[in-house]
CSV table of C-alpha atoms in Angstrom, one decimal:
chain,number,residue,atom,x,y,z
T,1,UNK,CA,-25.1,-124.8,50.8
T,2,UNK,CA,-23.4,-126.8,48.1
T,3,UNK,CA,-26.6,-126.5,46.1
T,4,UNK,CA,-26.5,-122.7,46.4
T,5,UNK,CA,-22.9,-122.5,45.4
T,6,UNK,CA,-23.6,-124.6,42.3
T,7,UNK,CA,-26.6,-122.5,41.3
T,8,UNK,CA,-25.9,-120.0,38.5
T,9,UNK,CA,-28.4,-117.6,40.0
T,10,UNK,CA,-26.4,-117.4,43.2
T,11,UNK,CA,-23.2,-116.6,41.2
T,12,UNK,CA,-25.0,-113.9,39.3
T,13,UNK,CA,-26.2,-112.2,42.5
T,14,UNK,CA,-22.7,-112.2,44.0
T,15,UNK,CA,-21.3,-110.6,40.8
T,16,UNK,CA,-23.9,-107.9,40.9
T,17,UNK,CA,-23.2,-107.0,44.5
T,18,UNK,CA,-19.5,-106.8,43.8
T,19,UNK,CA,-20.1,-104.4,40.9
T,20,UNK,CA,-22.3,-102.1,43.0
T,21,UNK,CA,-19.6,-102.0,45.7
T,22,UNK,CA,-16.9,-101.1,43.3
T,23,UNK,CA,-19.0,-98.3,41.7
T,24,UNK,CA,-19.7,-96.8,45.1
T,25,UNK,CA,-16.0,-96.9,46.1
T,26,UNK,CA,-14.9,-95.1,42.8
T,27,UNK,CA,-17.6,-92.4,43.0
T,28,UNK,CA,-17.1,-91.6,46.7
T,29,UNK,CA,-13.4,-91.2,46.1
T,30,UNK,CA,-13.9,-88.8,43.2
T,31,UNK,CA,-16.4,-86.7,45.2
T,32,UNK,CA,-14.2,-86.5,48.3
T,33,UNK,CA,-10.9,-85.7,46.4
T,34,UNK,CA,-10.7,-82.3,44.4
T,35,UNK,CA,-9.4,-82.6,40.9
T,36,UNK,CA,-5.8,-81.6,40.1
T,37,UNK,CA,-7.0,-78.9,37.7
T,38,UNK,CA,-9.3,-77.3,40.2
T,39,UNK,CA,-6.5,-77.2,42.9
T,40,UNK,CA,-4.0,-75.7,40.5
T,41,UNK,CA,-3.9,-71.8,40.9
T,42,UNK,CA,-4.1,-69.6,37.7
T,43,UNK,CA,-1.0,-67.4,37.2
T,44,UNK,CA,-1.7,-64.1,35.2
T,45,UNK,CA,1.3,-62.0,34.0
T,46,UNK,CA,1.4,-58.3,33.2
T,47,UNK,CA,-1.5,-57.0,35.3
T,48,UNK,CA,-1.3,-53.2,35.2
T,49,UNK,CA,-0.5,-51.6,38.5
T,50,UNK,CA,-2.4,-48.4,39.2
T,51,UNK,CA,-1.1,-45.8,41.5
T,52,UNK,CA,-3.6,-43.7,43.5
T,53,UNK,CA,-2.1,-40.4,44.6
T,54,UNK,CA,-2.6,-36.6,44.7
T,55,UNK,CA,-2.1,-35.9,41.0
T,56,UNK,CA,-2.6,-32.1,41.5
T,57,UNK,CA,0.6,-31.9,43.6
T,58,UNK,CA,2.8,-34.8,42.6
T,59,UNK,CA,4.1,-36.9,39.7
T,60,UNK,CA,4.9,-40.6,39.8
T,61,UNK,CA,8.5,-40.8,38.6
T,62,UNK,CA,9.2,-44.4,39.5
T,63,UNK,CA,6.9,-47.4,39.8
T,64,UNK,CA,6.5,-51.0,38.7
T,65,UNK,CA,4.2,-50.9,35.6
T,66,UNK,CA,2.9,-54.5,36.1
T,67,UNK,CA,2.6,-57.3,38.7
T,68,UNK,CA,1.7,-61.0,38.6
T,69,UNK,CA,-1.5,-62.3,40.1
T,70,UNK,CA,-2.2,-65.9,41.2
T,71,UNK,CA,-5.8,-66.9,41.5
T,72,UNK,CA,-7.2,-70.0,43.2
T,73,UNK,CA,-10.9,-70.7,42.8
T,74,UNK,CA,-13.5,-73.3,41.8
T,75,UNK,CA,-15.0,-70.7,39.5
T,76,UNK,CA,-14.4,-72.0,36.0
T,77,UNK,CA,-14.3,-68.4,34.7
T,78,UNK,CA,-11.2,-67.8,36.8
T,79,UNK,CA,-9.6,-71.1,35.8
T,80,UNK,CA,-9.9,-70.1,32.1
T,81,UNK,CA,-9.2,-66.4,32.6
T,82,UNK,CA,-12.6,-65.3,31.3
T,83,UNK,CA,-12.4,-62.0,33.2
T,84,UNK,CA,-13.1,-58.6,31.7
T,85,UNK,CA,-10.4,-56.1,32.5
T,86,UNK,CA,-12.9,-53.7,34.0
T,87,UNK,CA,-14.0,-56.2,36.6
T,88,UNK,CA,-10.9,-56.0,38.8
T,89,UNK,CA,-8.1,-53.6,39.7
T,90,UNK,CA,-4.7,-54.0,41.2
T,91,UNK,CA,-3.4,-50.8,42.8
T,92,UNK,CA,-1.3,-49.1,45.5
T,93,UNK,CA,-2.7,-46.2,47.5
T,94,UNK,CA,-0.4,-43.2,48.2
T,95,UNK,CA,-3.1,-40.6,48.6
T,96,UNK,CA,-1.8,-39.9,52.1
T,97,UNK,CA,1.9,-39.8,51.1
T,98,UNK,CA,4.1,-36.9,50.1
T,99,UNK,CA,7.2,-36.5,48.0
T,100,UNK,CA,9.8,-39.3,48.3
T,101,UNK,CA,10.1,-43.1,47.8
T,102,UNK,CA,7.6,-45.2,49.6
T,103,UNK,CA,7.2,-49.0,50.2
T,104,UNK,CA,3.5,-49.8,50.0
T,105,UNK,CA,1.5,-53.0,49.9
T,106,UNK,CA,-0.2,-53.9,46.6
T,107,UNK,CA,-4.0,-54.1,47.0
T,108,UNK,CA,-6.7,-55.4,44.8
T,109,UNK,CA,-10.5,-55.5,44.3
T,110,UNK,CA,-12.8,-57.5,42.1
T,111,UNK,CA,-11.9,-61.2,43.0
T,112,UNK,CA,-14.1,-61.7,46.0
T,113,UNK,CA,-14.7,-65.4,45.6
T,114,UNK,CA,-11.0,-66.4,45.0
T,115,UNK,CA,-7.8,-66.8,46.9
T,116,UNK,CA,-5.5,-64.1,45.5
T,117,UNK,CA,-1.7,-63.9,45.6
T,118,UNK,CA,0.2,-60.8,44.2
T,119,UNK,CA,3.8,-61.0,43.1
T,120,UNK,CA,5.4,-58.8,44.5
T,121,UNK,CA,3.0,-57.8,47.2
T,122,UNK,CA,5.0,-54.8,48.3
T,123,UNK,CA,6.5,-52.3,45.8
T,124,UNK,CA,8.5,-49.0,45.8
T,125,UNK,CA,6.9,-45.9,44.3
T,126,UNK,CA,8.6,-42.5,44.1
T,127,UNK,CA,6.6,-39.2,44.1
T,128,UNK,CA,8.0,-35.8,43.1
T,129,UNK,CA,6.5,-32.4,43.6
T,130,UNK,CA,5.1,-30.8,40.5
T,131,UNK,CA,6.9,-27.6,39.4
T,132,UNK,CA,5.4,-25.0,37.0
T,133,UNK,CA,7.6,-23.1,34.6
T,134,UNK,CA,6.6,-20.5,31.9
T,135,UNK,CA,7.9,-20.5,28.3
T,136,UNK,CA,7.2,-18.6,25.1
T,137,UNK,CA,5.6,-20.7,22.4
T,138,UNK,CA,7.9,-21.0,19.3
T,139,UNK,CA,6.6,-22.0,15.9
T,140,UNK,CA,8.3,-24.8,14.0
T,141,UNK,CA,7.5,-24.6,10.3
T,142,UNK,CA,7.7,-27.9,8.5
T,143,UNK,CA,8.3,-28.0,4.7
T,144,UNK,CA,8.7,-25.2,2.2
T,145,UNK,CA,6.1,-22.8,0.8
T,146,UNK,CA,5.5,-22.9,-3.0
T,147,UNK,CA,8.3,-21.6,-5.2
T,148,UNK,CA,8.4,-17.8,-5.4
T,149,UNK,CA,6.4,-17.4,-2.2
T,150,UNK,CA,7.6,-16.3,1.2
T,151,UNK,CA,6.5,-17.3,4.7
T,152,UNK,CA,6.4,-14.4,7.1
T,153,UNK,CA,6.8,-14.2,10.9
T,154,UNK,CA,4.1,-16.4,12.5
T,155,UNK,CA,1.7,-15.1,15.1
T,156,UNK,CA,0.8,-17.3,18.0
T,157,UNK,CA,-2.2,-16.9,20.3
T,158,UNK,CA,-1.6,-17.3,23.2
T,159,UNK,CA,2.2,-16.8,22.9
T,160,UNK,CA,3.1,-18.1,26.3
T,161,UNK,CA,2.4,-21.5,28.0
T,162,UNK,CA,2.7,-23.0,31.4
T,163,UNK,CA,4.6,-26.3,31.8
T,164,UNK,CA,4.2,-28.6,34.8
T,165,UNK,CA,6.9,-31.2,35.2
T,166,UNK,CA,8.5,-33.2,38.1
T,167,UNK,CA,10.8,-30.9,40.1
T,168,UNK,CA,13.9,-32.8,39.0
T,169,UNK,CA,13.1,-32.2,35.3
T,170,UNK,CA,12.3,-28.4,35.5
T,171,UNK,CA,15.7,-27.5,34.2
T,172,UNK,CA,15.3,-29.7,31.2
T,173,UNK,CA,12.3,-27.7,29.8
T,174,UNK,CA,14.0,-25.8,26.9
T,175,UNK,CA,11.1,-24.8,24.7
T,176,UNK,CA,7.4,-25.2,24.0
T,177,UNK,CA,6.8,-25.8,20.3
T,178,UNK,CA,3.9,-25.6,17.9
T,179,UNK,CA,4.6,-27.4,14.6
T,180,UNK,CA,2.8,-26.1,11.4
T,181,UNK,CA,3.0,-27.8,8.0
T,182,UNK,CA,3.6,-25.1,5.3
T,183,UNK,CA,4.6,-27.4,2.5
T,184,UNK,CA,3.4,-26.0,-0.9
T,185,UNK,CA,1.5,-23.1,0.7
T,186,UNK,CA,0.4,-20.3,-1.6
T,187,UNK,CA,-1.9,-18.4,0.9
T,188,UNK,CA,-1.8,-17.5,4.6
T,189,UNK,CA,-2.2,-20.4,7.0
T,190,UNK,CA,-4.5,-20.2,10.0
T,191,UNK,CA,-4.6,-23.4,12.1
T,192,UNK,CA,-4.9,-24.8,15.6
T,193,UNK,CA,-2.1,-27.1,16.6
T,194,UNK,CA,-1.1,-29.1,19.8
T,195,UNK,CA,1.9,-28.0,21.9
T,196,UNK,CA,4.8,-30.1,22.8
T,197,UNK,CA,7.5,-29.6,25.4
T,198,UNK,CA,11.1,-30.4,24.4
T,199,UNK,CA,14.6,-30.4,26.0
T,200,UNK,CA,17.7,-28.8,24.6
T,201,UNK,CA,18.3,-31.7,22.3
T,202,UNK,CA,14.8,-31.4,20.9
T,203,UNK,CA,13.5,-34.6,22.6
T,204,UNK,CA,9.9,-34.5,23.8
T,205,UNK,CA,9.4,-34.5,27.5
T,206,UNK,CA,6.7,-37.1,27.9
T,207,UNK,CA,6.0,-36.4,31.6
T,208,UNK,CA,5.3,-32.7,30.9
T,209,UNK,CA,1.8,-31.2,31.2
T,210,UNK,CA,1.3,-28.0,29.1
T,211,UNK,CA,-1.4,-25.4,29.5
T,212,UNK,CA,-3.0,-24.7,27.1
T,213,UNK,CA,-3.0,-27.9,25.1
T,214,UNK,CA,-3.3,-26.1,21.8
T,215,UNK,CA,-2.6,-22.7,20.3
T,216,UNK,CA,-3.8,-20.8,17.2
T,217,UNK,CA,-1.1,-20.1,14.7
T,218,UNK,CA,-1.3,-17.6,11.8
T,219,UNK,CA,1.5,-17.8,9.2
T,220,UNK,CA,1.5,-15.1,6.5
T,221,UNK,CA,2.4,-16.5,3.1
T,222,UNK,CA,3.0,-13.9,0.4
T,223,UNK,CA,3.9,-14.1,-3.3
T,224,UNK,CA,6.6,-12.0,-4.9
T,225,UNK,CA,5.7,-8.3,-4.8
T,226,UNK,CA,6.7,-4.9,-6.0
T,227,UNK,CA,5.7,-1.4,-5.1
T,228,UNK,CA,4.9,0.7,-8.2
T,229,UNK,CA,3.3,4.0,-8.9
T,230,UNK,CA,-0.4,3.9,-9.7
T,231,UNK,CA,-1.8,5.7,-12.8
T,232,UNK,CA,-5.4,6.7,-13.1
T,233,UNK,CA,-7.2,5.9,-16.2
T,234,UNK,CA,-9.1,9.2,-17.0
T,235,UNK,CA,-11.4,8.6,-20.0
T,236,UNK,CA,-13.3,11.0,-22.3
T,237,UNK,CA,-13.2,14.8,-22.1
T,238,UNK,CA,-15.0,16.9,-19.6
T,239,UNK,CA,-18.0,18.9,-20.7
T,240,UNK,CA,-17.2,22.2,-22.4
T,241,UNK,CA,-16.4,24.9,-20.0
T,242,UNK,CA,-15.0,22.7,-17.3
T,243,UNK,CA,-11.4,21.6,-16.5
T,244,UNK,CA,-9.6,19.6,-13.8
T,245,UNK,CA,-7.6,21.8,-11.5
T,246,UNK,CA,-6.1,18.8,-9.6
T,247,UNK,CA,-6.5,15.1,-9.1
T,248,UNK,CA,-5.4,13.9,-5.6
T,249,UNK,CA,-5.1,10.3,-4.5
T,250,UNK,CA,-4.7,9.0,-1.0
T,251,UNK,CA,-1.8,6.8,-2.1
T,252,UNK,CA,0.7,7.3,-4.9
T,253,UNK,CA,1.8,3.7,-5.2
T,254,UNK,CA,0.5,0.2,-4.7
T,255,UNK,CA,1.9,-3.1,-3.7
T,256,UNK,CA,1.3,-5.7,-6.4
T,257,UNK,CA,1.7,-9.5,-5.7
T,258,UNK,CA,2.0,-12.2,-8.3
T,259,UNK,CA,4.3,-14.7,-10.0
T,260,UNK,CA,7.9,-13.7,-10.2
T,261,UNK,CA,7.9,-13.2,-14.0
T,262,UNK,CA,4.9,-10.9,-13.8
T,263,UNK,CA,6.4,-8.9,-10.9
T,264,UNK,CA,9.7,-8.5,-12.6
T,265,UNK,CA,8.0,-7.0,-15.7
T,266,UNK,CA,6.2,-4.4,-13.5
T,267,UNK,CA,9.3,-3.1,-11.7
T,268,UNK,CA,9.9,-0.4,-14.3
T,269,UNK,CA,6.4,0.5,-15.1
T,270,UNK,CA,3.2,1.9,-13.5
T,271,UNK,CA,0.1,0.0,-12.4
T,272,UNK,CA,-3.1,0.9,-14.2
T,273,UNK,CA,-5.6,2.3,-11.7
T,274,UNK,CA,-9.4,2.4,-11.8
T,275,UNK,CA,-11.2,4.1,-14.7
T,276,UNK,CA,-12.8,7.5,-14.2
T,277,UNK,CA,-15.2,8.8,-16.9
T,278,UNK,CA,-14.9,12.6,-17.1
T,279,UNK,CA,-17.7,13.1,-19.6
T,280,UNK,CA,-20.3,14.0,-17.0
T,281,UNK,CA,-18.3,15.6,-14.3
T,282,UNK,CA,-19.0,19.3,-13.8
T,283,UNK,CA,-18.2,19.7,-10.0
T,284,UNK,CA,-15.8,18.6,-7.4
T,285,UNK,CA,-15.9,14.8,-6.6
T,286,UNK,CA,-14.6,12.5,-3.9
T,287,UNK,CA,-14.6,9.0,-5.2
T,288,UNK,CA,-13.7,5.6,-3.6
T,289,UNK,CA,-12.8,3.2,-6.3
T,290,UNK,CA,-11.7,-0.5,-6.2
T,291,UNK,CA,-8.3,-1.0,-7.7
T,292,UNK,CA,-8.5,-3.6,-10.5
T,293,UNK,CA,-6.6,-6.9,-10.2
T,294,UNK,CA,-5.2,-7.7,-13.6
T,295,UNK,CA,-4.8,-11.1,-15.1
T,296,UNK,CA,-2.0,-13.2,-13.4
T,297,UNK,CA,-1.9,-10.8,-10.5
T,298,UNK,CA,-2.6,-12.4,-7.1
T,299,UNK,CA,-3.4,-9.3,-5.1
T,300,UNK,CA,-3.1,-5.5,-5.0
T,301,UNK,CA,-2.8,-3.5,-1.8
T,302,UNK,CA,-4.6,-1.3,-0.9
T,303,UNK,CA,-7.8,-2.7,-2.2
T,304,UNK,CA,-9.5,0.7,-2.6
T,305,UNK,CA,-8.3,4.1,-3.8
T,306,UNK,CA,-9.7,7.4,-2.8
T,307,UNK,CA,-9.6,10.1,-5.5
T,308,UNK,CA,-10.4,13.8,-5.1
T,309,UNK,CA,-11.3,15.7,-8.3
T,310,UNK,CA,-11.2,19.5,-8.2
T,311,UNK,CA,-13.2,21.0,-11.1
T,312,UNK,CA,-13.2,24.7,-12.1
T,313,UNK,CA,-14.4,26.8,-15.1
T,314,UNK,CA,-12.0,26.5,-18.1
T,315,UNK,CA,-9.8,29.2,-19.5
T,316,UNK,CA,-7.6,29.3,-22.6
T,317,UNK,CA,-4.0,30.1,-23.2
T,318,UNK,CA,-2.3,30.6,-26.5
T,319,UNK,CA,1.0,28.8,-27.2
T,320,UNK,CA,3.0,30.1,-30.2
T,321,UNK,CA,5.9,28.9,-32.4
T,322,UNK,CA,5.7,25.3,-31.2
T,323,UNK,CA,7.9,23.1,-33.4
T,324,UNK,CA,6.3,20.5,-35.6
T,325,UNK,CA,8.1,17.2,-35.3
T,326,UNK,CA,8.1,14.6,-38.0
T,327,UNK,CA,8.3,11.0,-36.7
T,328,UNK,CA,8.6,7.6,-38.5
T,329,UNK,CA,10.5,9.0,-41.5
T,330,UNK,CA,12.7,6.5,-43.4
T,331,UNK,CA,16.4,7.2,-43.4
T,332,UNK,CA,16.5,7.6,-47.2
T,333,UNK,CA,13.6,10.1,-47.1
T,334,UNK,CA,13.2,13.7,-46.2
T,335,UNK,CA,10.0,15.6,-45.3
T,336,UNK,CA,8.8,19.2,-44.9
T,337,UNK,CA,5.5,20.7,-43.6
T,338,UNK,CA,3.7,23.0,-46.0
T,339,UNK,CA,1.3,25.8,-45.2
T,340,UNK,CA,-2.0,26.2,-47.0
T,341,UNK,CA,-0.2,28.5,-49.5
T,342,UNK,CA,2.5,26.0,-50.2
T,343,UNK,CA,5.3,27.5,-48.2
T,344,UNK,CA,7.4,25.5,-45.8
T,345,UNK,CA,6.5,25.9,-42.1
T,346,UNK,CA,8.2,24.4,-39.0
T,347,UNK,CA,6.1,25.8,-36.2
T,348,UNK,CA,2.5,26.1,-35.3
T,349,UNK,CA,0.4,28.3,-33.0
T,350,UNK,CA,-2.7,27.1,-31.1
T,351,UNK,CA,-4.9,27.6,-28.0
T,352,UNK,CA,-4.9,25.3,-25.0
T,353,UNK,CA,-7.8,24.8,-22.6
T,354,UNK,CA,-7.6,24.1,-18.8
T,355,UNK,CA,-7.8,25.3,-15.3
T,356,UNK,CA,-6.3,28.8,-14.8
T,357,UNK,CA,-3.8,27.7,-12.2
T,358,UNK,CA,-2.7,24.8,-14.4
T,359,UNK,CA,-2.3,26.9,-17.6
T,360,UNK,CA,-0.2,29.4,-15.8
T,361,UNK,CA,2.5,26.7,-15.5
T,362,UNK,CA,2.3,25.4,-19.1
T,363,UNK,CA,4.9,26.8,-21.5
T,364,UNK,CA,6.1,25.8,-25.0
T,365,UNK,CA,8.5,23.4,-23.5
T,366,UNK,CA,5.6,21.4,-22.0
T,367,UNK,CA,4.0,20.3,-25.3
T,368,UNK,CA,5.1,18.5,-28.4
T,369,UNK,CA,3.3,18.6,-31.7
T,370,UNK,CA,4.0,15.4,-33.8
T,371,UNK,CA,3.1,14.4,-37.3
T,372,UNK,CA,3.6,10.6,-37.8
T,373,UNK,CA,4.6,9.5,-41.3
T,374,UNK,CA,5.5,5.9,-40.6
T,375,UNK,CA,5.5,3.6,-43.6
T,376,UNK,CA,4.7,6.5,-46.0
T,377,UNK,CA,6.5,6.5,-49.4
T,378,UNK,CA,7.4,9.7,-51.3
T,379,UNK,CA,4.4,11.9,-51.9
T,380,UNK,CA,2.2,14.6,-50.4
T,381,UNK,CA,-0.1,13.7,-47.5
T,382,UNK,CA,-2.6,15.2,-45.0
T,383,UNK,CA,-1.2,14.0,-41.7
T,384,UNK,CA,-3.0,14.1,-38.3
T,385,UNK,CA,-1.3,16.2,-35.6
T,386,UNK,CA,-0.8,14.7,-32.2
T,387,UNK,CA,-0.6,17.1,-29.3
T,388,UNK,CA,1.4,15.6,-26.4
T,389,UNK,CA,1.3,17.5,-23.0
T,390,UNK,CA,3.3,16.8,-19.9
T,391,UNK,CA,-0.1,17.0,-18.1
T,392,UNK,CA,-2.4,15.3,-20.6
T,393,UNK,CA,-5.3,14.8,-18.2
T,394,UNK,CA,-5.4,18.4,-17.1
T,395,UNK,CA,-4.8,20.3,-20.3
T,396,UNK,CA,-6.2,19.9,-23.8
T,397,UNK,CA,-6.0,21.8,-27.1
T,398,UNK,CA,-8.9,24.0,-28.1
T,399,UNK,CA,-11.3,22.9,-30.8
T,400,UNK,CA,-9.8,25.6,-33.0
T,401,UNK,CA,-6.4,24.1,-33.0
T,402,UNK,CA,-5.3,22.6,-36.4
T,403,UNK,CA,-6.1,18.9,-36.7
T,404,UNK,CA,-3.9,18.1,-39.7
T,405,UNK,CA,-1.0,19.5,-41.8
T,406,UNK,CA,0.3,18.9,-45.3
T,407,UNK,CA,3.5,16.9,-45.4
T,408,UNK,CA,5.7,16.5,-48.5
T,409,UNK,CA,8.0,13.4,-48.5
T,410,UNK,CA,10.8,13.1,-51.0
T,411,UNK,CA,13.8,10.9,-51.6
T,412,UNK,CA,17.1,12.3,-50.4
T,413,UNK,CA,19.5,13.3,-53.1
T,414,UNK,CA,22.6,11.1,-53.3
């Protein structure tokens, strides 16, 4: 025995055995005792609480929005909260409940291999009956149209909406509004906008459902305008032997839109209508002509003009002793009209051509004969005569009428 105890091989064997025993004790203890981390539950805050209920008949007007969940599991994904939000659900079921406040247990699904605790595990949820009210849709225009333009009365389609709210909030529904941005607009606005439900203070009722969700809104935007008479532009003379008996238009005035300065200038004038060339017209005509839109004009209404021309064979009528007027004479000058034999003359006789019914109404007072001597110094001149009729497009002078006269201009004696 003493020999064994003194042997270094014996000592080594005893040390090895002690080491093996200690290793076994440590590892068996670790396997039989769960780790502190594995035993500790995972606490998750702010888990959304879903409410299952009859959403066609009721509103949830009061409920806890979130709860806390404690999870205890050996699953490392649970311990480290590696859980996608769509893999679980925390909810209360009120599908068999009516209006009122209910205490219901909180349920869950999605954590089958874990011990689950929910805080709180019973909650109060209040349901209210839905109530439907009807309101007209009002348009709220945001901003200002461009300077000089005007926004008209908006049109809404549909113009009424149904609003569903909790019964306790039905009296708070003041209006259904559609907001349209008109800032800087220079043309009509057509848009589709969402509806919002507001109370008397203009606050949006978040719990309200509105049917339809959107409406179509048309806002007329017009520029400054003026209504002025329209004047046809009749060009060239009709063929010999034909005259206009009448010219009828379906409208006598047009509405002209444009910048303010342009519209202001038109207020005391006429608007030039479409051109009609008379040179080839020998019978009645019914014309539909587009009204021209002049430079700087935005629009003209109506767009088209209907013109009826009545054409008849021409007749003549003689007008006698029509005064000859001198125009454009300087203040320090005097003038007289001379006949071919050198005598002074103050009147002239000539024939007019036109429709019989028109010529019957033409008298000496309806025509002016003018000799323009503007910028002419003293001397004797052949001056062209201008025949000016009250109805220049219906009556003309005959080809035999004098075209020119002799005018003598002299200085006034001091």
